[in-house]
Coordinates of C-alpha atoms in Angstrom, one line a residue:
X20 CA 85.4 112.8 75.6
X21 CA 86.4 115.2 72.9
X22 CA 89.5 115.8 75.1
X23 CA 90.3 112.2 75.5
X24 CA 89.6 111.9 71.8
X25 CA 91.7 114.8 71.0
X26 CA 94.7 113.7 72.7
X27 CA 94.6 109.9 71.6
X28 CA 93.6 108.8 75.0
X29 CA 92.5 105.2 75.2
X30 CA 89.2 103.7 76.7
X31 CA 91.4 102.1 79.8
X32 CA 93.3 105.7 80.5
X33 CA 89.9 107.6 79.9
X34 CA 88.2 105.2 82.2
X35 CA 90.9 105.8 84.8
X36 CA 90.5 109.5 84.7
X37 CA 87.0 109.6 85.7
X38 CA 87.2 106.8 88.1
X39 CA 89.9 109.8 89.5
X40 CA 87.5 112.6 89.0
X41 CA 84.8 110.9 91.0
X42 CA 86.9 109.7 93.5
X43 CA 88.8 113.5 93.8
X44 CA 85.0 115.0 94.1
X45 CA 83.5 112.4 96.6
X46 CA 86.9 112.8 98.7
X47 CA 86.8 116.5 98.3
X48 CA 83.2 117.2 99.8
X49 CA 83.0 114.9 102.7
X50 CA 86.9 115.3 103.4
X51 CA 87.5 111.5 102.9
X52 CA 90.2 110.8 100.5
X53 CA 91.1 107.4 101.5
X54 CA 87.4 106.7 101.3
X55 CA 87.2 108.7 97.9
X56 CA 90.4 106.7 96.7
X57 CA 88.6 103.3 97.4
X58 CA 85.7 104.8 95.8
X59 CA 87.4 104.9 92.6
X60 CA 89.1 101.9 92.6
X61 CA 86.4 99.9 93.8
X62 CA 83.2 101.2 91.7
X63 CA 84.4 103.1 88.6
X64 CA 87.6 100.7 87.7
X65 CA 86.6 97.4 89.2
X66 CA 88.4 94.5 90.6
X67 CA 88.5 93.5 86.6
X68 CA 91.2 95.9 85.9
X69 CA 93.3 95.3 88.5
X70 CA 93.6 91.3 87.3
X71 CA 96.9 93.0 85.7
X72 CA 100.6 93.1 86.3
X73 CA 101.7 94.4 90.0
X74 CA 102.9 97.7 88.6
X75 CA 99.8 98.2 86.9
X76 CA 97.8 98.0 90.2
X77 CA 100.1 100.5 92.2
X78 CA 99.7 103.2 89.7
X79 CA 95.8 102.7 89.6
X80 CA 95.7 102.5 93.2
X81 CA 98.6 105.8 93.6
X82 CA 96.5 107.8 91.0
X83 CA 93.2 107.4 93.1
X84 CA 94.7 108.6 96.2
X85 CA 96.6 110.9 95.3
X86 CA 94.3 112.9 93.4
X87 CA 91.9 112.2 96.0
X88 CA 93.9 113.6 98.8
X89 CA 95.1 116.9 96.9
X90 CA 90.8 117.3 96.0
X91 CA 90.6 117.0 99.8
X92 CA 93.1 119.5 101.0
X93 CA 92.0 122.1 98.4
X94 CA 88.7 121.8 99.1
X95 CA 89.4 122.5 102.9
X96 CA 89.7 126.0 102.3
X97 CA 86.1 125.9 101.2
X98 CA 84.7 122.9 103.0
X99 CA 83.7 123.5 106.8
X100 CA 85.3 122.0 109.1
X101 CA 82.3 121.3 111.6
X102 CA 79.1 119.2 110.5
X103 CA 76.9 120.8 107.7
X104 CA 73.7 119.3 109.9
X105 CA 73.5 119.7 113.3
X106 CA 70.4 117.8 115.2
X107 CA 68.6 119.4 118.0
X108 CA 68.6 117.0 120.6
X109 CA 66.8 119.3 123.0
X110 CA 63.4 118.9 121.3

């Protein structure tokens, strides 16, 4: 909040940045870039914000999906590509 105030960002831009961050976190840890982007669009931003012009909608969608994809690519260095939890079916 302090950085946003210092950069003189409006409330709408702050909401978009928070949405991108939450979607990117989800995308990175679960390796789901599209899911993270849609989470940001649906849950954090809400469809009420999407009622604006078509260019605005495209900016929001491309921002959230782009950040989610980037976070997923970066996280692949650390997050394993195998299941985190295994099920022992022989017990």
